[in-house]
Amino acid sequence: MQMVRMELSGTSQEILSARDLGIVACTRCSKPAPMGAQTCSRCGHRLVSRDRQSLQRVWAFWTVGLMCYIPANTYPMLKTRTLFQVDESTIIGGAVELAHHGNWGIAFIILFASVVIPLAKFMAVAFLAISVKQRSVTSQRQRHYLYEVVEYIGRWSMIDIFVVAILSSLVQLKSLAAINPGTASIFFALSVIFTMLAAQAFDTRMIWDTQTKDEGLKTND
Amino acid sequence: MDHPDTPLAELPLDEIIVCPQCDAVYRLQRPADGERAACERCHTALITPRDNAGLQIIAVAVAVMVLIIGASVFPFLTIDAAGNRNAVSVLDAALAFAGGPMILLSLATAALIFFIPLLRVLLTLYVLVPIVLDRPPARHAVAAFSLSEELRPWSMAEVFAIGCAVALVKVADLADVGFGPAFYMFGALVVLVIAQDRFLCKWSVWNSLEHPKKS
């Protein structure tokens, strides 16, 4: 597979944005239209050069997601009933218990996938939302890459919920053992969904606006 | 494209392409089949035409549809411990969260791993079949393709497939776990869903929806 370089305008270094040229592109189907057009003539999507409400929506979803993440960690994720005991463990509690039994590898993976990655996602989204408001030390390319990673990883966090669903339906062995979903699962799912919505609400075009020197902080309109 | 020196600002709108991720503007150049046109500054793929892409996507979509339905009906894991046996299908897994507010989670799980992937496949077929046959686009094809694109992040059949593998590791030392037929279907599904995303050039689809070939 070969990469074709798009032919650039004017000098070979300078990339113009549609906004500079008085053009607004549809975020859904990417068809360009003159600035001021309200809806896309191809797909009917609402046209905005830069989404003014974007950051508000990001922070709203972000806050709800973070609020859901707290009970997701304090309530038990799984209720495991075996012959002699009932065990209700939280995400972190379960990982610590595994570590006690010597399963350091699995404990580490669980902590990484269910604690480190969700927290890193919250921080990344917050960092991106703050960085478009003020000059940032990281390059636009790096921040765009960060966004792509967050957006890509987002849906994979649902894997925890699917594992709980699979275990709860699979391990139903009458009196011998049974696993049932705990209250945390619903909060964890909500947290993942709202983090995904927060990432989707972010208008990535803003990343590329802020640091063009003459335009300064004209990001928000 | 006859005047390569014309500044971008003076080009007609159908001779430019705008990167949907970073708003960079380029002179439209359609790459040859098998090549990719990518944005220079954010590296988003803009146009990725392939020879016979339409037919390939339709073939993959039909396969995905059969697999999703098959994978949901047949059991994907069986467990065996001290004479107790249990086999679960996707439907059982989705309904694991029954009772109280958990029912919402059941519905969401069922949607994410079954209904949304299936709906996306049907929408893809609905949009692409007329295009590939050089017919005028189907009614509401634009709305159908838009919906399919909006649902893309919420279609999680392949995430569920990896979830099966994780669950398997977790119960492996607790009991004898076996694969049902659906497990292999999910394995194939992961590969096909990724292939489908790679084959699909959104720019080309939107372009053919806007300028259908006259047959």
Short mmCIF file of C-alpha atoms in Angstrom, two decimals:
data_model
loop_
_atom_site.label_atom_id
_atom_site.label_comp_id
_atom_site.label_asym_id
_atom_site.label_seq_id
_atom_site.Cartn_x
_atom_site.Cartn_y
_atom_site.Cartn_z
CA MET A 1 0.00 0.00 0.00
CA GLN A 2 1.42 3.31 -1.05
CA MET A 3 0.87 6.69 0.44
CA VAL A 4 -0.06 9.40 -1.99
CA ARG A 5 0.81 12.90 -0.91
CA MET A 6 -1.95 15.31 -1.54
CA GLU A 7 -0.87 18.21 -3.64
CA LEU A 8 -0.59 21.30 -1.52
CA SER A 9 -1.44 24.87 -2.21
CA GLY A 10 1.07 27.69 -2.61
CA THR A 11 4.28 27.05 -0.73
CA SER A 12 4.92 23.46 0.03
CA GLN A 13 5.14 23.97 3.79
CA GLU A 14 1.91 25.74 4.47
CA ILE A 15 -1.34 23.91 5.02
CA LEU A 16 -4.44 26.05 4.93
CA SER A 17 -7.50 25.18 6.92
CA ALA A 18 -10.95 25.29 5.40
CA ARG A 19 -11.83 27.98 7.90
CA ASP A 20 -9.08 30.27 6.55
CA LEU A 21 -10.47 29.85 3.05
CA GLY A 22 -14.04 30.64 4.05
CA ILE A 23 -15.09 27.06 3.64
CA VAL A 24 -16.90 24.83 6.09
CA ALA A 25 -16.67 21.09 5.72
CA CYS A 26 -19.32 18.64 6.82
CA THR A 27 -18.13 16.63 9.82
CA ARG A 28 -20.17 13.64 8.74
CA CYS A 29 -19.49 13.30 5.01
CA SER A 30 -16.65 15.88 4.66
CA LYS A 31 -18.25 17.69 1.72
CA PRO A 32 -17.05 21.30 1.59
CA ALA A 33 -19.54 24.16 1.48
CA PRO A 34 -19.20 27.96 1.52
CA MET A 35 -19.00 29.47 5.03
CA GLY A 36 -22.47 30.38 6.23
CA ALA A 37 -24.26 27.36 4.81
CA GLN A 38 -26.45 25.84 7.51
CA THR A 39 -26.81 22.22 6.44
CA CYS A 40 -24.77 19.94 4.21
CA SER A 41 -26.24 19.66 0.72
CA ARG A 42 -25.15 16.04 0.49
CA CYS A 43 -26.04 14.42 3.80
CA GLY A 44 -28.13 17.08 5.54
CA HIS A 45 -25.86 17.27 8.59
CA ARG A 46 -25.66 20.59 10.42
CA LEU A 47 -22.57 22.54 9.36
CA VAL A 48 -20.37 24.31 11.88
CA SER A 49 -16.87 25.54 11.17
CA ARG A 50 -15.88 25.07 14.81
CA ASP A 51 -18.29 23.59 17.27
CA ARG A 52 -18.81 26.25 19.95
CA GLN A 53 -20.64 23.96 22.34
CA SER A 54 -18.17 21.16 21.80
CA LEU A 55 -16.14 21.76 24.96
CA GLN A 56 -19.21 22.18 27.15
CA ARG A 57 -20.51 18.81 25.98
CA VAL A 58 -17.07 17.26 26.49
CA TRP A 59 -16.91 18.48 30.09
CA ALA A 60 -20.53 17.47 30.80
CA PHE A 61 -20.01 13.90 29.59
CA TRP A 62 -16.58 13.79 31.21
CA THR A 63 -18.02 14.77 34.62
CA VAL A 64 -20.82 12.20 34.48
CA GLY A 65 -18.33 9.56 33.37
CA LEU A 66 -16.02 10.34 36.28
CA MET A 67 -18.92 10.36 38.75
CA CYS A 68 -19.95 6.90 37.55
CA TYR A 69 -16.41 5.66 37.85
CA ILE A 70 -16.37 6.17 41.65
CA PRO A 71 -19.21 3.73 42.50
CA ALA A 72 -17.79 1.44 39.83
CA ASN A 73 -14.84 0.99 42.16
CA THR A 74 -16.52 1.04 45.57
CA TYR A 75 -19.29 -1.48 44.81
CA PRO A 76 -18.52 -5.13 44.05
CA MET A 77 -18.12 -6.04 40.39
CA LEU A 78 -18.74 -9.77 40.83
CA LYS A 79 -20.55 -11.81 43.45
CA THR A 80 -18.93 -15.20 43.53
CA ARG A 81 -20.69 -17.92 45.50
CA THR A 82 -18.90 -21.21 46.02
CA LEU A 83 -19.77 -24.17 48.25
CA PHE A 84 -18.60 -22.61 51.48
CA GLN A 85 -18.45 -18.90 50.99
CA VAL A 86 -19.83 -15.87 49.23
CA ASP A 87 -17.25 -13.47 47.91
CA GLU A 88 -18.05 -9.93 46.81
CA SER A 89 -15.01 -8.20 45.49
CA THR A 90 -14.46 -4.81 43.94
CA ILE A 91 -12.19 -4.39 40.91
CA ILE A 92 -9.17 -3.40 42.99
CA GLY A 93 -10.03 -5.88 45.78
CA GLY A 94 -10.19 -8.71 43.28
CA ALA A 95 -6.82 -7.79 41.81
CA VAL A 96 -5.22 -7.54 45.28
CA GLU A 97 -6.60 -10.97 46.16
CA LEU A 98 -5.17 -12.44 42.97
CA ALA A 99 -1.81 -10.93 43.83
CA HIS A 100 -2.00 -12.54 47.30
CA HIS A 101 -2.46 -15.89 45.62
CA GLY A 102 0.63 -15.26 43.57
CA ASN A 103 -1.10 -14.43 40.28
CA TRP A 104 0.89 -11.24 39.85
CA GLY A 105 0.55 -11.24 36.07
CA ILE A 106 -3.24 -11.39 35.97
CA ALA A 107 -3.55 -8.96 38.87
CA PHE A 108 -1.38 -6.50 36.99
CA ILE A 109 -3.38 -6.89 33.78
CA ILE A 110 -6.67 -6.31 35.62
CA LEU A 111 -5.33 -3.23 37.40
CA PHE A 112 -3.95 -1.90 34.14
CA ALA A 113 -7.06 -2.52 32.02
CA SER A 114 -9.72 -1.54 34.56
CA VAL A 115 -8.02 1.17 36.60
CA VAL A 116 -5.02 2.67 34.84
CA ILE A 117 -6.56 2.89 31.35
CA PRO A 118 -9.90 4.43 32.46
CA LEU A 119 -8.08 7.01 34.61
CA ALA A 120 -5.65 7.74 31.79
CA LYS A 121 -8.61 8.29 29.47
CA PHE A 122 -10.16 10.82 31.85
CA MET A 123 -6.85 12.66 32.10
CA ALA A 124 -6.28 12.57 28.35
CA VAL A 125 -9.70 13.98 27.51
CA ALA A 126 -9.32 16.68 30.16
CA PHE A 127 -5.85 17.54 28.87
CA LEU A 128 -7.12 17.84 25.29
CA ALA A 129 -10.05 20.02 26.32
CA ILE A 130 -7.77 22.32 28.33
CA SER A 131 -5.02 22.39 25.72
CA VAL A 132 -7.22 23.92 23.02
CA LYS A 133 -7.99 26.82 25.33
CA GLN A 134 -4.40 27.79 25.93
CA ARG A 135 -1.00 27.37 24.38
CA SER A 136 0.23 23.88 24.89
CA VAL A 137 3.74 22.57 25.00
CA THR A 138 2.86 19.36 23.21
CA SER A 139 2.66 19.53 19.46
CA GLN A 140 -0.61 19.44 17.58
CA ARG A 141 0.39 16.20 15.95
CA GLN A 142 0.99 14.58 19.37
CA ARG A 143 -2.33 15.79 20.71
CA HIS A 144 -4.16 14.58 17.64
CA TYR A 145 -2.50 11.21 18.07
CA LEU A 146 -3.52 11.18 21.74
CA TYR A 147 -7.11 11.83 20.68
CA GLU A 148 -7.03 8.96 18.20
CA VAL A 149 -5.69 6.61 20.86
CA VAL A 150 -8.39 7.65 23.36
CA GLU A 151 -11.10 7.25 20.75
CA TYR A 152 -9.78 3.86 19.71
CA ILE A 153 -9.40 2.50 23.23
CA GLY A 154 -12.79 3.81 24.39
CA ARG A 155 -14.93 0.98 23.12
CA TRP A 156 -12.47 -1.69 24.21
CA SER A 157 -13.10 -0.76 27.86
CA MET A 158 -16.50 -2.40 27.51
CA ILE A 159 -14.60 -5.68 27.59
CA ASP A 160 -14.82 -5.68 31.43
CA ILE A 161 -18.61 -5.59 31.22
CA PHE A 162 -18.72 -8.33 28.61
CA VAL A 163 -16.46 -10.53 30.75
CA VAL A 164 -18.82 -10.03 33.71
CA ALA A 165 -21.77 -10.92 31.48
CA ILE A 166 -20.05 -14.03 30.15
CA LEU A 167 -18.90 -15.20 33.58
CA SER A 168 -22.33 -14.59 35.14
CA SER A 169 -24.14 -16.59 32.51
CA LEU A 170 -21.50 -19.30 32.23
CA VAL A 171 -20.74 -20.02 35.87
CA GLN A 172 -24.17 -21.10 37.07
CA LEU A 173 -23.38 -24.52 38.47
CA LYS A 174 -26.30 -24.99 40.83
CA SER A 175 -25.05 -25.52 44.40
CA LEU A 176 -21.40 -25.81 43.42
CA ALA A 177 -20.61 -22.29 42.30
CA ALA A 178 -22.33 -19.27 40.85
CA ILE A 179 -21.15 -15.86 39.68
CA ASN A 180 -23.52 -12.92 39.51
CA PRO A 181 -22.94 -9.37 38.37
CA GLY A 182 -22.46 -6.78 41.12
CA THR A 183 -23.76 -3.24 41.30
CA ALA A 184 -20.46 -1.86 40.05
CA SER A 185 -20.99 -3.35 36.59
CA ILE A 186 -23.78 -0.94 35.72
CA PHE A 187 -21.72 2.06 36.87
CA PHE A 188 -18.65 0.83 35.04
CA ALA A 189 -20.66 0.46 31.82
CA LEU A 190 -22.10 3.97 32.23
CA SER A 191 -18.63 5.35 32.89
CA VAL A 192 -17.28 3.76 29.69
CA ILE A 193 -20.24 5.00 27.64
CA PHE A 194 -19.98 8.57 28.93
CA THR A 195 -16.23 8.65 28.37
CA MET A 196 -16.84 7.56 24.79
CA LEU A 197 -19.46 10.29 24.38
CA ALA A 198 -17.04 12.86 25.82
CA ALA A 199 -14.34 11.85 23.33
CA GLN A 200 -16.80 11.91 20.45
CA ALA A 201 -18.07 15.35 21.43
CA PHE A 202 -14.58 16.82 21.11
CA ASP A 203 -14.09 18.78 17.89
CA THR A 204 -10.57 17.77 16.82
CA ARG A 205 -10.29 20.66 14.39
CA MET A 206 -9.75 22.92 17.41
CA ILE A 207 -6.43 21.21 18.11
CA TRP A 208 -5.08 22.59 14.87
CA ASP A 209 -6.33 26.16 15.39
CA THR A 210 -4.88 27.42 18.64
CA GLN A 211 -1.23 27.61 17.86
CA THR A 212 -1.36 29.44 14.55
CA LYS A 213 0.20 32.60 15.90
CA ASP A 214 -1.72 35.39 14.22
CA GLU A 215 -5.07 33.86 15.10
CA GLY A 216 -4.26 33.37 18.75
CA LEU A 217 -7.18 32.15 20.77
CA LYS A 218 -9.87 32.42 18.15
CA THR A 219 -10.79 28.83 18.78
CA ASN A 220 -14.23 29.17 20.07
CA ASP A 221 -16.21 30.57 17.20
CA MET B 1 -7.56 19.99 -11.98
CA ASP B 2 -6.39 21.48 -15.26
CA HIS B 3 -4.72 24.46 -13.64
CA PRO B 4 -2.36 23.24 -10.98
CA ASP B 5 -1.32 26.81 -10.20
CA THR B 6 -4.75 28.06 -9.26
CA PRO B 7 -4.69 29.00 -5.58
CA LEU B 8 -6.86 26.78 -3.39
CA ALA B 9 -9.15 29.63 -2.51
CA GLU B 10 -10.19 30.05 -6.14
CA LEU B 11 -10.80 26.42 -6.86
CA PRO B 12 -14.41 25.29 -7.18
CA LEU B 13 -15.61 23.39 -4.14
CA ASP B 14 -15.80 20.08 -5.94
CA GLU B 15 -12.09 20.21 -6.70
CA ILE B 16 -10.93 20.41 -3.11
CA ILE B 17 -11.03 17.97 -0.25
CA VAL B 18 -11.11 18.90 3.43
CA CYS B 19 -9.72 16.66 6.14
CA PRO B 20 -12.68 15.95 8.45
CA GLN B 21 -10.38 15.62 11.48
CA CYS B 22 -8.14 18.68 11.23
CA ASP B 23 -9.79 20.93 8.61
CA ALA B 24 -6.77 21.00 6.26
CA VAL B 25 -7.65 21.77 2.64
CA TYR B 26 -6.09 19.99 -0.33
CA ARG B 27 -6.53 19.98 -4.05
CA LEU B 28 -8.58 16.90 -4.85
CA GLN B 29 -6.54 14.18 -6.48
CA ARG B 30 -8.09 10.77 -6.74
CA PRO B 31 -5.48 8.14 -5.94
CA ALA B 32 -5.30 5.01 -8.06
CA ASP B 33 -6.85 1.78 -6.77
CA GLY B 34 -4.83 0.36 -3.91
CA GLU B 35 -3.23 3.71 -3.02
CA ARG B 36 -4.18 5.89 -0.08
CA ALA B 37 -4.56 9.62 0.10
CA ALA B 38 -3.86 10.73 3.64
CA CYS B 39 -3.91 14.12 5.33
CA GLU B 40 -0.37 15.47 5.57
CA ARG B 41 -0.60 16.89 9.04
CA CYS B 42 -2.88 14.52 10.98
CA HIS B 43 -2.44 11.44 8.78
CA THR B 44 -6.16 10.67 8.64
CA ALA B 45 -6.91 8.50 5.60
CA LEU B 46 -8.96 10.61 3.21
CA ILE B 47 -9.49 8.46 0.13
CA THR B 48 -8.65 4.75 0.04
CA PRO B 49 -10.02 3.29 -3.18
CA ARG B 50 -9.62 -0.40 -3.92
CA ASP B 51 -10.28 -2.44 -6.97
CA ASN B 52 -13.66 -4.14 -6.56
CA ALA B 53 -14.01 -2.77 -3.01
CA GLY B 54 -17.81 -2.70 -3.29
CA LEU B 55 -18.12 -6.38 -4.10
CA GLN B 56 -15.61 -7.34 -1.42
CA ILE B 57 -17.48 -5.36 1.23
CA ILE B 58 -20.79 -6.91 0.19
CA ALA B 59 -19.29 -10.39 0.38
CA VAL B 60 -17.80 -9.68 3.82
CA ALA B 61 -21.05 -8.10 5.01
CA VAL B 62 -23.06 -11.17 4.06
CA ALA B 63 -20.53 -13.36 5.87
CA VAL B 64 -20.68 -11.11 8.94
CA MET B 65 -24.47 -11.27 8.93
CA VAL B 66 -24.47 -15.07 8.85
CA LEU B 67 -21.82 -15.19 11.59
CA ILE B 68 -23.61 -12.74 13.88
CA ILE B 69 -26.85 -14.69 13.66
CA GLY B 70 -25.08 -18.02 13.98
CA ALA B 71 -22.87 -16.88 16.83
CA SER B 72 -25.89 -15.68 18.78
CA VAL B 73 -27.91 -18.87 18.48
CA PHE B 74 -25.25 -21.49 19.14
CA PRO B 75 -23.51 -21.76 22.51
CA PHE B 76 -20.03 -20.23 22.55
CA LEU B 77 -18.69 -21.63 25.79
CA THR B 78 -19.51 -24.73 27.77
CA ILE B 79 -18.46 -25.36 31.33
CA ASP B 80 -18.11 -28.65 33.11
CA ALA B 81 -17.34 -29.00 36.82
CA ALA B 82 -18.09 -32.00 39.01
CA GLY B 83 -20.93 -33.22 36.86
CA ASN B 84 -22.55 -29.81 36.49
CA ARG B 85 -22.73 -28.70 32.90
CA ASN B 86 -23.71 -25.38 31.46
CA ALA B 87 -23.62 -24.01 27.93
CA VAL B 88 -24.24 -20.36 27.14
CA SER B 89 -25.15 -18.46 24.00
CA VAL B 90 -24.76 -14.75 23.38
CA LEU B 91 -28.37 -14.25 24.33
CA ASP B 92 -27.71 -15.86 27.72
CA ALA B 93 -24.70 -13.60 28.24
CA ALA B 94 -26.70 -10.49 27.40
CA LEU B 95 -29.48 -11.55 29.76
CA ALA B 96 -27.03 -12.18 32.62
CA PHE B 97 -27.87 -8.76 34.05
CA ALA B 98 -31.53 -9.59 34.65
CA GLY B 99 -33.46 -8.13 37.54
CA GLY B 100 -34.00 -4.56 38.72
CA PRO B 101 -32.04 -1.75 37.07
CA MET B 102 -29.64 -4.36 35.71
CA ILE B 103 -32.16 -5.06 32.95
CA LEU B 104 -30.99 -1.84 31.29
CA LEU B 105 -27.49 -3.21 31.17
CA SER B 106 -28.87 -6.40 29.61
CA LEU B 107 -30.58 -4.40 26.89
CA ALA B 108 -27.46 -2.32 26.27
CA THR B 109 -25.27 -5.42 26.09
CA ALA B 110 -27.65 -7.13 23.66
CA ALA B 111 -27.67 -4.00 21.50
CA LEU B 112 -23.89 -3.56 21.52
CA ILE B 113 -22.99 -7.13 20.68
CA PHE B 114 -25.92 -8.21 18.51
CA PHE B 115 -28.48 -5.67 17.29
CA ILE B 116 -26.17 -2.78 16.36
CA PRO B 117 -23.61 -4.93 14.48
CA LEU B 118 -26.47 -6.62 12.63
CA LEU B 119 -28.16 -3.31 11.83
CA ARG B 120 -24.87 -1.91 10.50
CA VAL B 121 -24.41 -4.88 8.20
CA LEU B 122 -27.95 -4.53 6.85
CA LEU B 123 -27.50 -0.78 6.31
CA THR B 124 -24.19 -1.38 4.52
CA LEU B 125 -25.79 -3.89 2.18
CA TYR B 126 -28.76 -1.58 1.58
CA VAL B 127 -26.46 1.29 0.60
CA LEU B 128 -23.79 -0.59 -1.34
CA VAL B 129 -25.74 -3.15 -3.39
CA PRO B 130 -27.37 -0.57 -5.70
CA ILE B 131 -24.07 1.31 -6.04
CA VAL B 132 -22.14 -1.80 -7.03
CA LEU B 133 -24.84 -2.79 -9.52
CA ASP B 134 -24.62 0.70 -11.05
CA ARG B 135 -28.22 1.41 -10.14
CA PRO B 136 -29.49 4.69 -8.72
CA PRO B 137 -28.99 4.80 -4.91
CA ALA B 138 -31.68 3.19 -2.79
CA ARG B 139 -34.29 5.44 -1.18
CA HIS B 140 -32.93 7.17 1.92
CA ALA B 141 -29.50 5.69 1.18
CA VAL B 142 -27.89 8.88 2.51
CA ALA B 143 -29.72 8.58 5.83
CA ALA B 144 -28.90 4.87 5.98
CA PHE B 145 -25.18 5.44 5.42
CA SER B 146 -25.15 8.31 7.93
CA LEU B 147 -26.77 6.10 10.56
CA SER B 148 -24.33 3.29 9.79
CA GLU B 149 -21.38 5.66 10.31
CA GLU B 150 -22.83 7.08 13.55
CA LEU B 151 -23.26 3.58 14.92
CA ARG B 152 -19.74 2.49 14.02
CA PRO B 153 -18.18 3.02 17.50
CA TRP B 154 -21.16 1.31 19.18
CA SER B 155 -20.85 -1.91 17.24
CA MET B 156 -18.89 -4.09 19.64
CA ALA B 157 -19.12 -7.66 18.38
CA GLU B 158 -15.35 -7.90 18.12
CA VAL B 159 -14.84 -6.49 21.62
CA PHE B 160 -17.17 -9.21 22.89
CA ALA B 161 -15.12 -11.82 21.03
CA ILE B 162 -11.97 -10.80 22.89
CA GLY B 163 -14.06 -10.72 26.08
CA CYS B 164 -14.80 -14.43 25.51
CA ALA B 165 -11.10 -15.16 25.48
CA VAL B 166 -10.54 -13.20 28.71
CA ALA B 167 -13.44 -14.94 30.46
CA LEU B 168 -12.02 -18.25 29.33
CA VAL B 169 -8.69 -17.54 30.99
CA LYS B 170 -10.46 -16.52 34.20
CA VAL B 171 -12.49 -19.70 34.63
CA ALA B 172 -9.96 -22.10 33.14
CA ASP B 173 -8.56 -23.14 36.52
CA LEU B 174 -12.01 -23.24 38.14
CA ALA B 175 -13.60 -25.74 35.79
CA ASP B 176 -13.32 -27.46 32.45
CA VAL B 177 -14.24 -24.96 29.82
CA GLY B 178 -14.91 -25.91 26.22
CA PHE B 179 -15.54 -23.96 23.08
CA GLY B 180 -18.93 -24.10 21.43
CA PRO B 181 -19.34 -23.55 17.68
CA ALA B 182 -20.17 -19.88 18.23
CA PHE B 183 -16.73 -19.27 19.72
CA TYR B 184 -15.06 -19.93 16.38
CA MET B 185 -17.70 -17.86 14.62
CA PHE B 186 -16.78 -14.95 16.85
CA GLY B 187 -13.13 -15.49 16.03
CA ALA B 188 -13.88 -15.23 12.32
CA LEU B 189 -16.11 -12.24 13.03
CA VAL B 190 -13.22 -10.25 14.52
CA VAL B 191 -11.16 -10.70 11.36
CA LEU B 192 -14.04 -9.90 9.02
CA VAL B 193 -15.14 -6.77 10.90
CA ILE B 194 -11.61 -5.41 10.72
CA ALA B 195 -11.40 -6.29 7.01
CA GLN B 196 -14.69 -4.56 6.35
CA ASP B 197 -13.50 -1.36 7.97
CA ARG B 198 -10.32 -1.42 5.93
CA PHE B 199 -12.05 -2.00 2.60
CA LEU B 200 -14.62 0.74 3.02
CA CYS B 201 -13.64 4.10 1.53
CA LYS B 202 -16.14 6.55 2.95
CA TRP B 203 -15.21 9.25 0.47
CA SER B 204 -15.98 6.98 -2.47
CA VAL B 205 -19.34 5.94 -1.00
CA TRP B 206 -20.42 9.52 -0.37
CA ASN B 207 -19.22 10.47 -3.82
CA SER B 208 -21.21 7.74 -5.53
CA LEU B 209 -24.28 8.56 -3.47
CA GLU B 210 -24.04 12.13 -4.70
CA HIS B 211 -23.11 11.39 -8.31
CA PRO B 212 -24.71 8.05 -9.17
CA LYS B 213 -23.66 6.47 -12.43
CA LYS B 214 -26.33 6.75 -15.10
CA SER B 215 -27.14 3.27 -16.28
#
